[in-house]
Short mmCIF file of C-alpha atoms and ligand atoms in Angstrom, two decimals:
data_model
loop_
_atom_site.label_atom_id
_atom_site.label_comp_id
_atom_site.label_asym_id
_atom_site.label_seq_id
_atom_site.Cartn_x
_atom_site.Cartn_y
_atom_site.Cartn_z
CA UNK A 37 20.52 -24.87 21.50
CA UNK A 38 18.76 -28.28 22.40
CA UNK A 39 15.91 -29.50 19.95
CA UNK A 40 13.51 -32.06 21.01
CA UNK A 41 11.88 -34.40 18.26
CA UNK A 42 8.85 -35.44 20.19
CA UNK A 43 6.55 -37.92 18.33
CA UNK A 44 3.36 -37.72 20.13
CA UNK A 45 1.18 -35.34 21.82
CA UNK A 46 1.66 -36.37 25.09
CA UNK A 47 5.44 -36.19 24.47
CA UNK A 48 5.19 -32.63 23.96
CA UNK A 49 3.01 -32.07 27.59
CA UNK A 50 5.95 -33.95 28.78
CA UNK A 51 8.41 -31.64 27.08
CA UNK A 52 7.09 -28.17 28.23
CA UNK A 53 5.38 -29.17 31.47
CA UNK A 54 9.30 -29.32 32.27
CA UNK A 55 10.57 -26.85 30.49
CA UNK A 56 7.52 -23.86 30.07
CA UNK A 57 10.57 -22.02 27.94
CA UNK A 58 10.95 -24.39 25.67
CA UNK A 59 10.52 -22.93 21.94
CA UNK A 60 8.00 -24.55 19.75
CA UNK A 61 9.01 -25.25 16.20
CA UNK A 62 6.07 -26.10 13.54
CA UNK A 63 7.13 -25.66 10.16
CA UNK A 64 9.35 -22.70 11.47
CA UNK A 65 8.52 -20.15 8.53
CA UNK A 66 8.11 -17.30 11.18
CA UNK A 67 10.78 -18.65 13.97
CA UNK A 68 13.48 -18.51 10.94
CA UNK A 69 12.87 -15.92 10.20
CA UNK A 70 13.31 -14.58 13.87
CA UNK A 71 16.27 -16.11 14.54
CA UNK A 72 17.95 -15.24 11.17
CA UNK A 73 17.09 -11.48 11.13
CA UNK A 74 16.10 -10.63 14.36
CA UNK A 75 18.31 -12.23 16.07
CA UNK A 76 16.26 -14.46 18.38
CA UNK A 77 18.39 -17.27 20.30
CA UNK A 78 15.66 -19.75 21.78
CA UNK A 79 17.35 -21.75 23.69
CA UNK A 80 15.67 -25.51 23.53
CA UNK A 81 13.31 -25.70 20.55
CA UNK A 82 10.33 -28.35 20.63
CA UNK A 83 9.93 -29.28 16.84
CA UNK A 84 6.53 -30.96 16.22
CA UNK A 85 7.02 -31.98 13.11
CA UNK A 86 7.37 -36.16 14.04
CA UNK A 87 4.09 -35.03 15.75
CA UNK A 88 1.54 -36.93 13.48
CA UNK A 89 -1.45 -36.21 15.28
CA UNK A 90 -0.75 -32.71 14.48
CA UNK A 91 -0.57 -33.32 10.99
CA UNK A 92 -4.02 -34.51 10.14
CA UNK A 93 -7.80 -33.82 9.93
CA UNK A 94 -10.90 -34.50 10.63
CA UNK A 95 -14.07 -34.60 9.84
CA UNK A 96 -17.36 -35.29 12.70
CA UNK A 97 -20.25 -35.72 10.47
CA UNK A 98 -22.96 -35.26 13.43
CA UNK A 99 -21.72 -32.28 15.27
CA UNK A 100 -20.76 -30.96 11.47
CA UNK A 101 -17.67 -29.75 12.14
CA UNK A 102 -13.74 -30.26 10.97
CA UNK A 103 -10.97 -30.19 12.98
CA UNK A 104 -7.56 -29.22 11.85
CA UNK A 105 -4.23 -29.96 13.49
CA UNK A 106 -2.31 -27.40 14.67
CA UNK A 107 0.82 -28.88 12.07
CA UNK A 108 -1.39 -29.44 9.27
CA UNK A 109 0.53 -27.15 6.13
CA UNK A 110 -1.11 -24.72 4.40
CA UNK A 111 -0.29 -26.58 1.10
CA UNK A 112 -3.17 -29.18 2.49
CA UNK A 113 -5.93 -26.84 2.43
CA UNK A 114 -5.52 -25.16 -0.52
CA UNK A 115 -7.49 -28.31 -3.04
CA UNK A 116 -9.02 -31.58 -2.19
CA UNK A 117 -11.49 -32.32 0.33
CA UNK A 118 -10.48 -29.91 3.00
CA UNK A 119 -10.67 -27.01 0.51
CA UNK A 120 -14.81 -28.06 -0.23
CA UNK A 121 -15.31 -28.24 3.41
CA UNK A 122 -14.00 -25.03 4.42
CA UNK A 123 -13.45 -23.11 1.36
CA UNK A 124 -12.39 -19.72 2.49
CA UNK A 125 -9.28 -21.45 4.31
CA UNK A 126 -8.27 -22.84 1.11
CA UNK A 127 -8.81 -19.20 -0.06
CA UNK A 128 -6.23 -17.96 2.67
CA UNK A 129 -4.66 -20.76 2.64
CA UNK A 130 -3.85 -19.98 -1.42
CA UNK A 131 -2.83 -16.48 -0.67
CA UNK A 132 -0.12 -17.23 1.76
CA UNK A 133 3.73 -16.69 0.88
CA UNK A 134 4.91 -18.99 -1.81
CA UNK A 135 5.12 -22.73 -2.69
CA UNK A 136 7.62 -23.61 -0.44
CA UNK A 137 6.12 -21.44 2.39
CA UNK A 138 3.04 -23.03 2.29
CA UNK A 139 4.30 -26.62 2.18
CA UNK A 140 5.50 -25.34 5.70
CA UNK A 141 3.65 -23.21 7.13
CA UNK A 142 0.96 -23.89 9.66
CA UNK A 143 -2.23 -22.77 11.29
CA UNK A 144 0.02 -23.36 14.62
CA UNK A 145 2.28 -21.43 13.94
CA UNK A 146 -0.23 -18.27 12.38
CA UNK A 147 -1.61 -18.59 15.90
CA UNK A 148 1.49 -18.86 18.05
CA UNK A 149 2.97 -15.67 16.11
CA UNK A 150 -1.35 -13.93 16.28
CA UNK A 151 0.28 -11.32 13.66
CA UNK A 152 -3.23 -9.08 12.54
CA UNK A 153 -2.11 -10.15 9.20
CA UNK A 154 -1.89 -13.66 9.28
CA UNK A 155 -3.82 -14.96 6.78
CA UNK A 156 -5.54 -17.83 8.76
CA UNK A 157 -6.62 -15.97 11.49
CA UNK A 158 -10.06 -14.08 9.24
CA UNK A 159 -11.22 -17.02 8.74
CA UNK A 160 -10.88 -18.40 12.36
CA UNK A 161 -12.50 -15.75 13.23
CA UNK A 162 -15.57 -15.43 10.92
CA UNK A 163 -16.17 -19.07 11.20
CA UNK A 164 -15.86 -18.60 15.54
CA UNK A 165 -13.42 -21.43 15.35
CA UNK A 166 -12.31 -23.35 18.61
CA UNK A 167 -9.05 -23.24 19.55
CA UNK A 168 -8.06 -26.94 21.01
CA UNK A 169 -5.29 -25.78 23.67
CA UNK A 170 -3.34 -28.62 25.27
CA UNK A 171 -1.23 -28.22 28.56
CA UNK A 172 -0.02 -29.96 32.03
CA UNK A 173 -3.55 -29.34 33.44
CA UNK A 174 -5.40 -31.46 30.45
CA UNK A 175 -7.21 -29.35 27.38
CA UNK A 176 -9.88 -27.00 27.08
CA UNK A 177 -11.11 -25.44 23.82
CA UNK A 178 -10.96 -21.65 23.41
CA UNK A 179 -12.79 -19.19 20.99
CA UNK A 180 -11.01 -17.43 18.76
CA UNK A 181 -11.92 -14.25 19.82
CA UNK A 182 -10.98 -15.18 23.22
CA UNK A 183 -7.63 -16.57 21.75
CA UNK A 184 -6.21 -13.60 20.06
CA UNK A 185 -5.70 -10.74 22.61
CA UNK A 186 -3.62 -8.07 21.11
CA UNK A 187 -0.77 -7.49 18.60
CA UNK A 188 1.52 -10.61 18.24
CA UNK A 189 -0.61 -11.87 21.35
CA UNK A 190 -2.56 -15.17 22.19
CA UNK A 191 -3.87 -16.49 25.87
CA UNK A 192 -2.11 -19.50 25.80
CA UNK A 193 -0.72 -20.54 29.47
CA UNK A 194 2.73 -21.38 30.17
CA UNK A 195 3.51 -24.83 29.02
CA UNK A 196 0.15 -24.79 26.61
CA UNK A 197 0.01 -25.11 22.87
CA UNK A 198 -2.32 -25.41 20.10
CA UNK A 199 -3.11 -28.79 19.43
CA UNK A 200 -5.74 -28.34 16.89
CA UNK A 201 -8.75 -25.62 15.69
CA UNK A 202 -12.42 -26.91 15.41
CA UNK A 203 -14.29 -25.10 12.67
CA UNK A 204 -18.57 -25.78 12.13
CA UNK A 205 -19.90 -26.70 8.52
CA UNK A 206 -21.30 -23.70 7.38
CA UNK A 207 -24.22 -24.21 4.61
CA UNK A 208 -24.00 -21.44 3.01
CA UNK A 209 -21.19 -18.69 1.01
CA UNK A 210 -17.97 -18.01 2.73
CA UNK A 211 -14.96 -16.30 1.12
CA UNK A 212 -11.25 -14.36 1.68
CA UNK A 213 -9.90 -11.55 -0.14
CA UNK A 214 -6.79 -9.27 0.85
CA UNK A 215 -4.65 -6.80 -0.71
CA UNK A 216 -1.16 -5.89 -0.01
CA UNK A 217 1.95 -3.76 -1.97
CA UNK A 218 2.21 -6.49 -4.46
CA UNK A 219 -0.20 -9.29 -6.23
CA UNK A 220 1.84 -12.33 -4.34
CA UNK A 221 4.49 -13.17 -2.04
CA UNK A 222 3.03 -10.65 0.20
CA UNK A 223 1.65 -9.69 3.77
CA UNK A 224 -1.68 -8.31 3.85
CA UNK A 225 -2.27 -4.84 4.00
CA UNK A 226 -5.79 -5.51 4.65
CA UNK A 227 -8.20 -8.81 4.66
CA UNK A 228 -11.33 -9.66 4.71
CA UNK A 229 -13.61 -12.74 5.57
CA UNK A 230 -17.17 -12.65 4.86
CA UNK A 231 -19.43 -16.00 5.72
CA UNK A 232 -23.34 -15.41 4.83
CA UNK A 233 -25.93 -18.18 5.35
CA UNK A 234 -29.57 -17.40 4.95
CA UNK A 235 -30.24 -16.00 8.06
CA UNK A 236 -26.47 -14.69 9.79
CA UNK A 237 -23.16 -13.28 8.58
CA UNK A 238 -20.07 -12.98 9.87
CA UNK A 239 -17.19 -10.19 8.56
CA UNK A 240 -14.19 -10.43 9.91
CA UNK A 241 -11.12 -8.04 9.06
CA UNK A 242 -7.50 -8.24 9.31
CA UNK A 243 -4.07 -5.99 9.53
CA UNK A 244 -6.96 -3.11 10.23
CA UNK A 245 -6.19 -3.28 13.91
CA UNK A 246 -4.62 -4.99 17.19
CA UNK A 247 -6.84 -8.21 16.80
CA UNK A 248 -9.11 -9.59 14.56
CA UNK A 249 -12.23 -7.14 14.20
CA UNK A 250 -15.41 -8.86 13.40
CA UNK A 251 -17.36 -6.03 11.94
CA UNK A 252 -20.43 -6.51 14.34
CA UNK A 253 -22.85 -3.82 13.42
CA UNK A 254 -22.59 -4.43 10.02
CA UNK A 255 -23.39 -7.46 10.46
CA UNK A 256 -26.13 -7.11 12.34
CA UNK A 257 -27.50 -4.44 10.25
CA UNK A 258 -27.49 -6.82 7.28
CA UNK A 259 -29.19 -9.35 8.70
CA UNK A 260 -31.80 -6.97 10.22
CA UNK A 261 -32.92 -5.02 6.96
CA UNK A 262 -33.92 -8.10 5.41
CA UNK A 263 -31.08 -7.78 2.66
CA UNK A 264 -29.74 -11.77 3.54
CA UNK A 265 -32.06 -13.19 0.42
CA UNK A 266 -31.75 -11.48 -2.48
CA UNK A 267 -27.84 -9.20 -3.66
CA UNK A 268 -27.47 -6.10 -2.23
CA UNK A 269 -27.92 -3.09 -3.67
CA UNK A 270 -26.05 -0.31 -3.97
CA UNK A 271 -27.22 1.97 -1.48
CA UNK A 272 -27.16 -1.07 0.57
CA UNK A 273 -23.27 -2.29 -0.42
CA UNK A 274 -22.55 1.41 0.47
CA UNK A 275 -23.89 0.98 3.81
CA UNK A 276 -22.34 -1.89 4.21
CA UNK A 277 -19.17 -0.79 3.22
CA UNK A 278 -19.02 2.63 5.34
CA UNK A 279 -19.82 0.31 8.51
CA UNK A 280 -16.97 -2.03 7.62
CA UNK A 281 -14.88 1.07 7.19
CA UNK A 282 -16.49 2.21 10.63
CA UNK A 283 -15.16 -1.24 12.31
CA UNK A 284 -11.54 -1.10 11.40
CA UNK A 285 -9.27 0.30 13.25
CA UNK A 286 -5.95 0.98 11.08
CA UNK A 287 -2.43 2.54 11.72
CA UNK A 288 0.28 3.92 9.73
CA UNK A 289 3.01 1.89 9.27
CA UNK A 290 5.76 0.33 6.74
CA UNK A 291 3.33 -1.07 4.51
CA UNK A 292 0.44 1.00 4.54
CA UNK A 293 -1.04 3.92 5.57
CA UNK A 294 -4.06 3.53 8.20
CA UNK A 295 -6.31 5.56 5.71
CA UNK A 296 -5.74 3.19 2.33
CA UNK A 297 -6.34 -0.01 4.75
CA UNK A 298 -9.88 1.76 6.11
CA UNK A 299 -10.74 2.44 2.30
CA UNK A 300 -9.62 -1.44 1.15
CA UNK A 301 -11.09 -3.14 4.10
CA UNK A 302 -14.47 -1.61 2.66
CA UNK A 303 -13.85 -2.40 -0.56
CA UNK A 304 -13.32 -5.98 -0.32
CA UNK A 305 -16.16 -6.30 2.20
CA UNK A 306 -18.49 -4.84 -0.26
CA UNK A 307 -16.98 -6.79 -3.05
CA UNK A 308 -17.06 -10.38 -0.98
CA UNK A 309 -20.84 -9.38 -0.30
CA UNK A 310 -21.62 -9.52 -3.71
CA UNK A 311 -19.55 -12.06 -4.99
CA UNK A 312 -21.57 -14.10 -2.41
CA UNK A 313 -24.43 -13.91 -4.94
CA UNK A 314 -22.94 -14.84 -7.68
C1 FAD B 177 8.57 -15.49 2.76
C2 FAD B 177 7.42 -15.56 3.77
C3 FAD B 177 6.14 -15.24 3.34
C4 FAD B 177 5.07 -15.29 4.23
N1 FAD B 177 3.83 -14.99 3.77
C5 FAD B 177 2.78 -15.05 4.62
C6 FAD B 177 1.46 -14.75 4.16
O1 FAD B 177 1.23 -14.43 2.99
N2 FAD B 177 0.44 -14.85 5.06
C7 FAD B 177 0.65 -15.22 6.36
O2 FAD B 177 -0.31 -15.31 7.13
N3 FAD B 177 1.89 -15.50 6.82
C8 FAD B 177 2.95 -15.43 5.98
N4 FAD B 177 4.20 -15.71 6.45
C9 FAD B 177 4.37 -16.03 7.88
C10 FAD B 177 4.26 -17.54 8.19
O3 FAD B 177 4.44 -18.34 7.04
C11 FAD B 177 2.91 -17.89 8.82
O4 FAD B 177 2.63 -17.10 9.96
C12 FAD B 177 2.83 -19.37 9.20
O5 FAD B 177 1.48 -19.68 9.52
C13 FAD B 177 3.72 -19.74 10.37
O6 FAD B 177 3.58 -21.15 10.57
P1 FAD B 177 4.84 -22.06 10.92
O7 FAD B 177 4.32 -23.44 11.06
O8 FAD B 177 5.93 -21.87 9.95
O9 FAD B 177 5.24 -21.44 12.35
P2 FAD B 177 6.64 -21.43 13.10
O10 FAD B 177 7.55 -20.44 12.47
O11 FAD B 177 7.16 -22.80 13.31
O12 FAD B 177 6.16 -20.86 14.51
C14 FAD B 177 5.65 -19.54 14.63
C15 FAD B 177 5.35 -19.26 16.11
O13 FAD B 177 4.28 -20.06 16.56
C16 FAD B 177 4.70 -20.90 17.63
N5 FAD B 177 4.02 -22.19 17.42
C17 FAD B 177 4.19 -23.06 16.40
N6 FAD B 177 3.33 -24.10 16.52
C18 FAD B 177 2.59 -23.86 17.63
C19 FAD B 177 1.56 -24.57 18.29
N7 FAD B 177 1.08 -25.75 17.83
N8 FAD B 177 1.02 -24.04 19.42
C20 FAD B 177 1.48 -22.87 19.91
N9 FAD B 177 2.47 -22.15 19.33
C21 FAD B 177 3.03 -22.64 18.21
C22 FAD B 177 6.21 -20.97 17.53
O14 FAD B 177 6.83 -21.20 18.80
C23 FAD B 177 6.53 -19.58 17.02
O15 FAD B 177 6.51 -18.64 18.07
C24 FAD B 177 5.29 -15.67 5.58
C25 FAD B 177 6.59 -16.00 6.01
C26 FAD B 177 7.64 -15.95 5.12
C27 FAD B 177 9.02 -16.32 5.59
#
C-alpha cells in the first residue's frame, strides 16, 4: 500500500486525476474500520489530512452562508462560533461516536461512506446544503439531495471528491435528535432534523430508508394550515407526526426493526416541533 501526503488541493486533483483508484483517507474513522474488520486492502490511499484548506471554515456575510471543509472534525462544530451559526450540526456533530472519534471524524468522510445513519447527513439535508465537488474537469457544487443516491451511495465522478459543503444562515429554530440501542457511542436507529423559520420548514429523517427522506408533505402541510406562528397543538403534532411516520421508509435489520424506527422517527419529529417553541 502507497499513501500520498498531499498538502494542497490541487495536489490532490493531481493525485487522483492519475490514479481515479486511489483511496481517500480523511480522518479514517470509517476506512479503519474497513480495512481492520472487513478486510478492505485499498491499494494507494490519498490522506488529506496535510490538506489545510480542508480543515477550515468560513463564513460569507452577504450571501449568508458558511462553508465547511470537507476535513474539518466533528470536534470543531460541536461549541464556539461554528456551533451558533449552524446549531443543529453542533447537535449531530455532539451525538457522534466518542471523544476521540469526533476529534477525527469528518463531514468528508460521512459523505464519502453516505451511510442513512450518518449523523451529518440530516442536517445537510434539511438545511439543502451544497456539496463543493472538486475533480480533473474543475468544480461544480451539488445539492445534497442530488448528492446522496442510495445506500452507502454518492454521485461523485471518478477522480472527484468533496472539497467542502456550503450551508445558508437560517434565521430561525433548527435542531437534531436520534435514538439508537444505547444513550451514546451509538449509530442511529433513527434521526431527525427539523429547521422552521416563520414561513418554511424542512424535516429531514435518517436510517428510515435508502437516502435521506425529507418528509415533504408534512412539511408542506405545516406551512399551509397556518400552524408556522404559534406551537402546535396536539391534534396538529399528531398530524404531523403520522405524516412523518408516512415519509419513512424503514427495514428490519441488526439494530432495529423497520416498525420501532417508523414509530421513533415520529416521535422525535413531533418532539423537535415543539421544542422549536420553546
Ligand atoms: C467507534 C465509532 C463510532 C462511530 N459513531 C458514529 C456516529 O455516532 N455517527 C456517525 O455518523 N458516524 C459514526 N461513525 C462513523 C464515522 O465516524 C463517520 O462516518 C465519519 O464522518 C467518517 O469520517 P472520517 O473523516 O473518519 O472518514 P474516513 O474513514 O477517512 O473516510 C470514509 C469514506 O469517505 C471517503 N472520503 C473521505 N474524505 C472524503 C472527501 N473529502 N471526499 C470524498 N470522499 C471522502 C473515504 O475514501 C472513505 O471511503 C463511527 C465510527 C466509529 C469507528
Amino acid at each position: 500500500m502507497s499513501v500520498a501526503l498531499p498538502t494542497s488541493v490541487g495536489e490532490v486533483v493531481d493525485l487522483l486525476a492519475h490514479n481515479p483508484e486511489a483511496t481517500l483517507l480523511a480522518g479514517g474513522t470509517d476506512l479503519m474500520v474497513e480495512v481492520n474488520l472487513h478486510g478492505r486492502r485499498p491499494g494507494d490511499v490519498v490522506a488529506l489530512h496535510r490538506v489545510s484548506e480542508l480543515r477550515t471554515w468560513s463564513l460569507d456575510t452577504s450571501r449568508r452562508t458558511v462553508t465547511i471543509g470537507s476535513g474539518v472534525p466533528y470536534a470543531e462544530m460541536e461549541t464556539g462560533e461554528l456551533a451558533r451559526l449552524v446549531p443543529a450540526l453542533a447537535e449531530a456533530a455532539r451525538t457522534v461516536g466518542s471523544p476521540q472519534i469526533r476529534a477525527a471524524g469528518t463531514l468528508g468522510g460521512n459523505l464519502g461512506t453516505c451511510s442513512p445513519a450518518g449523523d451529518g447527513l440530516p442536517i445537510l439535508s434539511a438545511l439543502d446544503a451544497l456539496i463543493d465537488v472538486v475533480g480533473p474537469n474543475g468544480q461544480r457544487q451539488v445539492r445534497f439531495a442530488d448528492f446522496m443516491v442510495g445506500v452507502k451511495k454518492n454521485s461523485l465522478q471518478p477522480s472527484e471528491f468533496v472539497r467542502s459543503v456550503t450551508l445558508p444562515l437560517v434565521e430561525g429554530w433548527q435542531g437534531y435528535a436520534k435514538v439508537g440501542t444505547r444513550n451514546a457511542m451509538v449509530i442511529a436507529t433513527a434521526s431527525v432534523c427539523l429547521v422552521r423559520s416563520i414561513d418554511h420548514v424542512a424535516v429531514a429523517l435518517g436510517a428510515v430508508g435508502p437516502t435521506i427522506i425529507r418528509a415533504t408533505e408534512a412539511e408542506r402541510w405545516l406551512v399551509a394550515n397556518h400552524v408556522m406562528s404559534s406551537p402546535p397543538n396536539v391534534e396538529t403534532l399528531s398530524e404531523f407526526g403520522r405524516m412523518v411516520r408516512e415519509a419513512s421508509r424503514p427495514i428490519d435489520d441488526h439494530r432495529s426493526t423497520a416498525a420501532y424506527r417508523r414509530h421513533a422517527v415520529g416521535v422525535l419529529a413531533q418532539r423537535l416541533l415543539t421544542r422549536s417553541y420553546s
